[in-house]
């Protein structure tokens, strides 16, 4: 039996777990969304925004093995493969990945052992498909960054190097309509400041020391770019710097 569909989790395919496994379908379920509203003066509600909360992919498969003991062994191996979650790729979305957790593991019927089985993976922290390669732009002042995709919000990170001769204390990063300012950094000459995302959470690091608490109160929650559009980015500081802005495109 030839596979029409394929997928990998952390670079490992179900067929590589055991050749008896045949992926039969890949189903992307409708994303779970939450609508945020406020009451109007009289009747009805005013829509503020729609929040994308999670995205689930179902991997359906067969185990082409007649021996019941061996079938069970193969299924247990698939459980171990799926349980940790990680980076999921599918054949009909080349160049993209989804950061997922394993939500549903299948059980097997001794009587109906030829039935199709399924594992469900859900993306919570980042409920979007992301491009495998990040887009980057390097600047000492201003430039434009274009991220692929069609999502309306793509987080952008930055790595800033202090090229001056003294410690850097104040830094402002801008991306489109968003900006972040950090004060009291004390970043020595030649050292790096890093702003990025990890598991959906923002972090800031100044040469190995956490710096998120040094962000000003009027800073944006995140640096955001629109997918598929050129977004202006800039950096200002009290020392000469070089900034590398980067981000992954997000797709609906």
Short mmCIF file of the C-alpha atoms (twelve columns), coordinates in Angstrom:
data_MODEL
# 
_entry.id   MODEL 
# 
loop_
_atom_site.group_PDB 
_atom_site.id 
_atom_site.type_symbol 
_atom_site.label_atom_id 
_atom_site.label_alt_id 
_atom_site.label_comp_id 
_atom_site.label_asym_id 
_atom_site.label_seq_id 
_atom_site.Cartn_x 
_atom_site.Cartn_y 
_atom_site.Cartn_z 
_atom_site.pdbx_PDB_model_num 
ATOM 1   C CA . UNK A 1   0.000   0.000   0.000  1 
ATOM 2   C CA . UNK A 2   1.395   3.391   -1.042 1 
ATOM 3   C CA . UNK A 3   0.906   6.366   1.235  1 
ATOM 4   C CA . UNK A 4   -0.898  9.344   -0.257 1 
ATOM 5   C CA . UNK A 5   -0.190  11.392  2.847  1 
ATOM 6   C CA . UNK A 6   2.769   11.777  5.150  1 
ATOM 7   C CA . UNK A 7   3.658   13.648  8.298  1 
ATOM 8   C CA . UNK A 8   6.521   13.953  10.749 1 
ATOM 9   C CA . UNK A 9   6.756   14.861  14.415 1 
ATOM 10  C CA . UNK A 10  10.154  16.263  15.356 1 
ATOM 11  C CA . UNK A 11  11.456  14.909  12.053 1 
ATOM 12  C CA . UNK A 12  10.215  11.333  12.623 1 
ATOM 13  C CA . UNK A 13  7.435   9.820   10.488 1 
ATOM 14  C CA . UNK A 14  4.958   7.138   11.652 1 
ATOM 15  C CA . UNK A 15  6.212   4.795   8.917  1 
ATOM 16  C CA . UNK A 16  9.741   5.051   10.311 1 
ATOM 17  C CA . UNK A 17  8.407   3.836   13.666 1 
ATOM 18  C CA . UNK A 18  7.238   0.663   11.919 1 
ATOM 19  C CA . UNK A 19  6.663   -0.091  8.211  1 
ATOM 20  C CA . UNK A 20  3.259   -1.582  9.085  1 
ATOM 21  C CA . UNK A 21  1.939   1.939   9.775  1 
ATOM 22  C CA . UNK A 22  0.127   3.598   6.855  1 
ATOM 23  C CA . UNK A 23  -1.073  7.194   7.143  1 
ATOM 24  C CA . UNK A 24  -4.493  7.330   5.453  1 
ATOM 25  C CA . UNK A 25  -5.602  10.918  6.024  1 
ATOM 26  C CA . UNK A 26  -4.569  14.273  7.479  1 
ATOM 27  C CA . UNK A 27  -7.452  16.423  8.701  1 
ATOM 28  C CA . UNK A 28  -7.081  20.011  9.844  1 
ATOM 29  C CA . UNK A 29  -10.061 20.785  12.060 1 
ATOM 30  C CA . UNK A 30  -11.585 24.284  12.113 1 
ATOM 31  C CA . UNK A 31  -9.609  26.485  14.521 1 
ATOM 32  C CA . UNK A 32  -11.173 27.156  17.886 1 
ATOM 33  C CA . UNK A 33  -11.940 30.863  18.111 1 
ATOM 34  C CA . UNK A 34  -13.278 33.132  20.843 1 
ATOM 35  C CA . UNK A 35  -15.251 36.266  20.071 1 
ATOM 36  C CA . UNK A 36  -14.674 39.270  22.350 1 
ATOM 37  C CA . UNK A 37  -17.616 41.694  22.564 1 
ATOM 38  C CA . UNK A 38  -18.968 44.523  24.722 1 
ATOM 39  C CA . UNK A 39  -22.635 45.504  25.183 1 
ATOM 40  C CA . UNK A 40  -23.953 48.440  23.192 1 
ATOM 41  C CA . UNK A 41  -26.079 51.179  24.770 1 
ATOM 42  C CA . UNK A 42  -29.309 49.280  24.059 1 
ATOM 43  C CA . UNK A 43  -29.660 46.027  22.122 1 
ATOM 44  C CA . UNK A 44  -26.874 43.964  20.637 1 
ATOM 45  C CA . UNK A 45  -23.143 43.687  21.091 1 
ATOM 46  C CA . UNK A 46  -20.124 45.400  19.571 1 
ATOM 47  C CA . UNK A 47  -17.460 43.088  18.214 1 
ATOM 48  C CA . UNK A 48  -13.985 43.955  19.506 1 
ATOM 49  C CA . UNK A 49  -11.920 41.120  18.081 1 
ATOM 50  C CA . UNK A 50  -11.761 37.438  17.297 1 
ATOM 51  C CA . UNK A 51  -9.121  35.447  19.172 1 
ATOM 52  C CA . UNK A 52  -7.708  32.289  17.644 1 
ATOM 53  C CA . UNK A 53  -7.264  29.920  20.621 1 
ATOM 54  C CA . UNK A 54  -6.159  26.577  19.197 1 
ATOM 55  C CA . UNK A 55  -5.731  24.532  16.015 1 
ATOM 56  C CA . UNK A 56  -6.047  20.731  15.832 1 
ATOM 57  C CA . UNK A 57  -4.731  18.273  13.236 1 
ATOM 58  C CA . UNK A 58  -5.942  14.664  13.132 1 
ATOM 59  C CA . UNK A 59  -3.541  12.040  11.766 1 
ATOM 60  C CA . UNK A 60  -5.455  8.927   10.658 1 
ATOM 61  C CA . UNK A 61  -3.643  5.665   10.013 1 
ATOM 62  C CA . UNK A 62  -3.877  1.878   9.695  1 
ATOM 63  C CA . UNK A 63  -1.603  -0.765  11.166 1 
ATOM 64  C CA . UNK A 64  -1.188  -3.435  8.476  1 
ATOM 65  C CA . UNK A 65  -0.339  -6.281  10.824 1 
ATOM 66  C CA . UNK A 66  -2.415  -9.409  11.474 1 
ATOM 67  C CA . UNK A 67  -0.658  -10.584 14.624 1 
ATOM 68  C CA . UNK A 68  -2.538  -9.034  17.603 1 
ATOM 69  C CA . UNK A 69  0.492   -8.903  19.907 1 
ATOM 70  C CA . UNK A 70  2.614   -7.174  17.303 1 
ATOM 71  C CA . UNK A 71  -0.231  -4.732  16.476 1 
ATOM 72  C CA . UNK A 72  -0.364  -3.731  20.121 1 
ATOM 73  C CA . UNK A 73  3.408   -3.274  20.216 1 
ATOM 74  C CA . UNK A 74  3.309   -1.011  17.162 1 
ATOM 75  C CA . UNK A 75  0.486   1.062   18.650 1 
ATOM 76  C CA . UNK A 76  2.408   1.536   21.896 1 
ATOM 77  C CA . UNK A 77  5.417   2.711   19.894 1 
ATOM 78  C CA . UNK A 78  3.187   5.289   18.166 1 
ATOM 79  C CA . UNK A 79  1.952   6.450   21.562 1 
ATOM 80  C CA . UNK A 80  5.536   7.075   22.651 1 
ATOM 81  C CA . UNK A 81  6.192   8.921   19.382 1 
ATOM 82  C CA . UNK A 82  3.159   11.208  19.770 1 
ATOM 83  C CA . UNK A 83  3.034   11.844  23.516 1 
ATOM 84  C CA . UNK A 84  5.831   14.472  23.831 1 
ATOM 85  C CA . UNK A 85  4.424   16.706  21.070 1 
ATOM 86  C CA . UNK A 86  6.757   19.060  19.207 1 
ATOM 87  C CA . UNK A 87  7.046   20.250  15.603 1 
ATOM 88  C CA . UNK A 88  4.461   18.672  13.289 1 
ATOM 89  C CA . UNK A 89  4.831   18.775  9.507  1 
ATOM 90  C CA . UNK A 90  2.348   17.460  6.930  1 
ATOM 91  C CA . UNK A 91  2.779   16.670  3.252  1 
ATOM 92  C CA . UNK A 92  0.161   19.143  2.010  1 
ATOM 93  C CA . UNK A 93  1.834   22.107  3.746  1 
ATOM 94  C CA . UNK A 94  5.453   22.012  2.556  1 
ATOM 95  C CA . UNK A 95  7.824   24.430  4.252  1 
ATOM 96  C CA . UNK A 96  5.516   24.889  7.233  1 
ATOM 97  C CA . UNK A 97  5.234   23.448  10.743 1 
ATOM 98  C CA . UNK A 98  2.879   23.519  13.711 1 
ATOM 99  C CA . UNK A 99  4.048   23.455  17.337 1 
ATOM 100 C CA . UNK A 100 1.709   20.936  18.951 1 
ATOM 101 C CA . UNK A 101 0.773   18.913  22.000 1 
ATOM 102 C CA . UNK A 102 -0.729  15.434  21.735 1 
ATOM 103 C CA . UNK A 103 -4.400  15.613  22.731 1 
ATOM 104 C CA . UNK A 104 -5.872  12.228  21.805 1 
ATOM 105 C CA . UNK A 105 -4.268  8.772   21.625 1 
ATOM 106 C CA . UNK A 106 -6.141  5.871   20.030 1 
ATOM 107 C CA . UNK A 107 -7.101  2.494   21.452 1 
ATOM 108 C CA . UNK A 108 -7.431  -0.660  19.395 1 
ATOM 109 C CA . UNK A 109 -10.310 -3.121  19.115 1 
ATOM 110 C CA . UNK A 110 -9.346  -6.797  19.148 1 
ATOM 111 C CA . UNK A 111 -12.385 -7.604  16.999 1 
ATOM 112 C CA . UNK A 112 -12.316 -4.671  14.549 1 
ATOM 113 C CA . UNK A 113 -8.550  -4.542  14.259 1 
ATOM 114 C CA . UNK A 114 -8.660  -3.304  10.665 1 
ATOM 115 C CA . UNK A 115 -10.446 -0.102  11.687 1 
ATOM 116 C CA . UNK A 116 -8.755  3.199   11.043 1 
ATOM 117 C CA . UNK A 117 -7.100  4.798   14.062 1 
ATOM 118 C CA . UNK A 118 -6.287  8.457   14.718 1 
ATOM 119 C CA . UNK A 119 -4.023  10.675  16.818 1 
ATOM 120 C CA . UNK A 120 -4.952  14.312  17.384 1 
ATOM 121 C CA . UNK A 121 -2.387  17.062  17.842 1 
ATOM 122 C CA . UNK A 122 -3.329  20.580  18.983 1 
ATOM 123 C CA . UNK A 123 -1.404  23.841  18.791 1 
ATOM 124 C CA . UNK A 124 -2.165  26.034  21.794 1 
ATOM 125 C CA . UNK A 125 0.708   28.500  22.307 1 
ATOM 126 C CA . UNK A 126 0.987   29.284  18.576 1 
ATOM 127 C CA . UNK A 127 -2.266  28.245  16.832 1 
ATOM 128 C CA . UNK A 128 -0.910  29.044  13.377 1 
ATOM 129 C CA . UNK A 129 1.194   27.218  10.833 1 
ATOM 130 C CA . UNK A 130 4.625   28.844  10.754 1 
ATOM 131 C CA . UNK A 131 7.212   28.920  7.993  1 
ATOM 132 C CA . UNK A 132 10.246  26.704  8.600  1 
ATOM 133 C CA . UNK A 133 12.612  29.524  7.641  1 
ATOM 134 C CA . UNK A 134 12.569  32.899  9.372  1 
ATOM 135 C CA . UNK A 135 12.883  36.178  7.459  1 
ATOM 136 C CA . UNK A 136 15.632  38.558  8.617  1 
ATOM 137 C CA . UNK A 137 16.802  42.109  8.043  1 
ATOM 138 C CA . UNK A 138 19.913  43.787  9.486  1 
ATOM 139 C CA . UNK A 139 20.066  47.506  10.215 1 
ATOM 140 C CA . UNK A 140 21.808  50.128  12.313 1 
ATOM 141 C CA . UNK A 141 18.846  52.475  12.033 1 
ATOM 142 C CA . UNK A 142 15.776  51.543  9.920  1 
ATOM 143 C CA . UNK A 143 14.730  49.029  7.278  1 
ATOM 144 C CA . UNK A 144 11.717  46.990  6.165  1 
ATOM 145 C CA . UNK A 145 10.916  43.379  7.062  1 
ATOM 146 C CA . UNK A 146 8.590   41.238  4.935  1 
ATOM 147 C CA . UNK A 147 7.208   38.052  6.465  1 
ATOM 148 C CA . UNK A 148 5.371   35.497  4.299  1 
ATOM 149 C CA . UNK A 149 1.893   34.304  5.182  1 
ATOM 150 C CA . UNK A 150 -1.606  35.678  5.637  1 
ATOM 151 C CA . UNK A 151 -2.004  36.003  9.415  1 
ATOM 152 C CA . UNK A 152 -2.690  39.513  10.674 1 
ATOM 153 C CA . UNK A 153 -0.148  39.299  13.509 1 
ATOM 154 C CA . UNK A 154 3.358   37.823  13.249 1 
ATOM 155 C CA . UNK A 155 5.626   38.345  16.297 1 
ATOM 156 C CA . UNK A 156 9.046   39.781  15.505 1 
ATOM 157 C CA . UNK A 157 12.225  39.348  17.530 1 
ATOM 158 C CA . UNK A 158 15.557  41.157  17.444 1 
ATOM 159 C CA . UNK A 159 19.213  40.608  18.292 1 
ATOM 160 C CA . UNK A 160 21.013  43.898  18.988 1 
ATOM 161 C CA . UNK A 161 24.803  44.194  19.224 1 
ATOM 162 C CA . UNK A 162 26.388  47.112  21.054 1 
ATOM 163 C CA . UNK A 163 28.968  48.435  18.587 1 
ATOM 164 C CA . UNK A 164 29.877  51.405  20.769 1 
ATOM 165 C CA . UNK A 165 32.803  51.903  23.137 1 
ATOM 166 C CA . UNK A 166 30.707  52.246  26.297 1 
ATOM 167 C CA . UNK A 167 27.842  50.402  27.948 1 
ATOM 168 C CA . UNK A 168 24.426  50.667  26.292 1 
ATOM 169 C CA . UNK A 169 21.712  51.710  28.743 1 
ATOM 170 C CA . UNK A 170 18.666  52.674  26.637 1 
ATOM 171 C CA . UNK A 171 17.264  50.824  23.635 1 
ATOM 172 C CA . UNK A 172 14.093  51.271  21.577 1 
ATOM 173 C CA . UNK A 173 12.882  48.764  18.975 1 
ATOM 174 C CA . UNK A 174 10.048  49.582  16.571 1 
ATOM 175 C CA . UNK A 175 8.117   47.340  14.212 1 
ATOM 176 C CA . UNK A 176 5.192   48.802  12.329 1 
ATOM 177 C CA . UNK A 177 2.774   50.281  14.866 1 
ATOM 178 C CA . UNK A 178 4.428   48.525  17.827 1 
ATOM 179 C CA . UNK A 179 7.486   49.499  19.848 1 
ATOM 180 C CA . UNK A 180 9.424   48.504  22.968 1 
ATOM 181 C CA . UNK A 181 11.786  50.607  25.049 1 
ATOM 182 C CA . UNK A 182 14.272  49.213  27.577 1 
ATOM 183 C CA . UNK A 183 16.121  51.365  30.122 1 
ATOM 184 C CA . UNK A 184 18.896  50.585  32.600 1 
ATOM 185 C CA . UNK A 185 20.355  47.770  30.513 1 
ATOM 186 C CA . UNK A 186 24.098  48.252  31.172 1 
ATOM 187 C CA . UNK A 187 24.985  46.190  28.058 1 
ATOM 188 C CA . UNK A 188 28.771  46.222  27.672 1 
ATOM 189 C CA . UNK A 189 30.469  47.029  24.366 1 
ATOM 190 C CA . UNK A 190 30.395  44.092  21.954 1 
ATOM 191 C CA . UNK A 191 27.641  42.273  23.865 1 
ATOM 192 C CA . UNK A 192 24.197  41.282  22.578 1 
ATOM 193 C CA . UNK A 193 20.626  41.984  23.595 1 
ATOM 194 C CA . UNK A 194 18.020  39.439  22.461 1 
ATOM 195 C CA . UNK A 195 14.238  39.814  22.237 1 
ATOM 196 C CA . UNK A 196 12.201  36.805  21.168 1 
ATOM 197 C CA . UNK A 197 9.423   34.287  21.773 1 
ATOM 198 C CA . UNK A 198 9.599   30.867  23.421 1 
ATOM 199 C CA . UNK A 199 6.520   28.609  23.673 1 
ATOM 200 C CA . UNK A 200 4.341   31.621  22.950 1 
ATOM 201 C CA . UNK A 201 5.908   33.756  25.698 1 
ATOM 202 C CA . UNK A 202 8.026   36.880  25.274 1 
ATOM 203 C CA . UNK A 203 11.545  37.000  26.674 1 
ATOM 204 C CA . UNK A 204 14.344  39.585  26.720 1 
ATOM 205 C CA . UNK A 205 17.966  38.794  27.483 1 
ATOM 206 C CA . UNK A 206 20.912  41.176  27.905 1 
ATOM 207 C CA . UNK A 207 24.118  39.138  27.604 1 
ATOM 208 C CA . UNK A 208 22.669  36.252  29.631 1 
ATOM 209 C CA . UNK A 209 20.678  38.341  32.112 1 
ATOM 210 C CA . UNK A 210 16.891  38.597  31.962 1 
ATOM 211 C CA . UNK A 211 15.840  42.094  30.908 1 
ATOM 212 C CA . UNK A 212 12.080  41.943  30.427 1 
ATOM 213 C CA . UNK A 213 11.522  43.823  33.691 1 
ATOM 214 C CA . UNK A 214 13.416  46.789  32.205 1 
ATOM 215 C CA . UNK A 215 10.756  47.341  29.543 1 
ATOM 216 C CA . UNK A 216 8.954   50.686  29.848 1 
ATOM 217 C CA . UNK A 217 5.296   50.843  30.836 1 
ATOM 218 C CA . UNK A 218 4.209   52.348  27.518 1 
ATOM 219 C CA . UNK A 219 5.809   49.559  25.471 1 
ATOM 220 C CA . UNK A 220 3.693   47.280  23.298 1 
ATOM 221 C CA . UNK A 221 3.018   43.730  24.452 1 
ATOM 222 C CA . UNK A 222 4.822   42.363  21.374 1 
ATOM 223 C CA . UNK A 223 6.593   43.582  18.260 1 
ATOM 224 C CA . UNK A 224 4.167   42.655  15.473 1 
ATOM 225 C CA . UNK A 225 4.297   42.608  11.674 1 
ATOM 226 C CA . UNK A 226 1.556   41.903  9.144  1 
ATOM 227 C CA . UNK A 227 2.017   38.732  7.145  1 
ATOM 228 C CA . UNK A 228 2.659   39.240  3.462  1 
ATOM 229 C CA . UNK A 229 3.419   42.957  3.756  1 
ATOM 230 C CA . UNK A 230 6.540   45.095  4.113  1 
ATOM 231 C CA . UNK A 231 6.744   46.370  7.692  1 
ATOM 232 C CA . UNK A 232 9.102   49.189  8.736  1 
ATOM 233 C CA . UNK A 233 11.502  48.314  11.562 1 
ATOM 234 C CA . UNK A 234 13.975  50.566  13.361 1 
ATOM 235 C CA . UNK A 235 16.325  50.708  16.325 1 
ATOM 236 C CA . UNK A 236 17.574  53.655  18.402 1 
ATOM 237 C CA . UNK A 237 19.981  53.518  21.325 1 
ATOM 238 C CA . UNK A 238 22.447  55.617  23.274 1 
ATOM 239 C CA . UNK A 239 25.334  53.730  21.595 1 
ATOM 240 C CA . UNK A 240 25.941  52.710  17.967 1 
ATOM 241 C CA . UNK A 241 24.223  49.354  17.411 1 
ATOM 242 C CA . UNK A 242 23.441  46.742  14.797 1 
ATOM 243 C CA . UNK A 243 20.039  45.054  14.996 1 
ATOM 244 C CA . UNK A 244 18.872  41.877  13.275 1 
ATOM 245 C CA . UNK A 245 15.062  41.777  13.168 1 
ATOM 246 C CA . UNK A 246 13.553  38.376  12.387 1 
ATOM 247 C CA . UNK A 247 10.281  36.477  12.449 1 
ATOM 248 C CA . UNK A 248 8.479   33.497  10.996 1 
ATOM 249 C CA . UNK A 249 5.565   33.945  8.683  1 
ATOM 250 C CA . UNK A 250 2.252   32.650  9.983  1 
ATOM 251 C CA . UNK A 251 -0.474  31.087  7.897  1 
ATOM 252 C CA . UNK A 252 -4.142  30.506  8.603  1 
# 
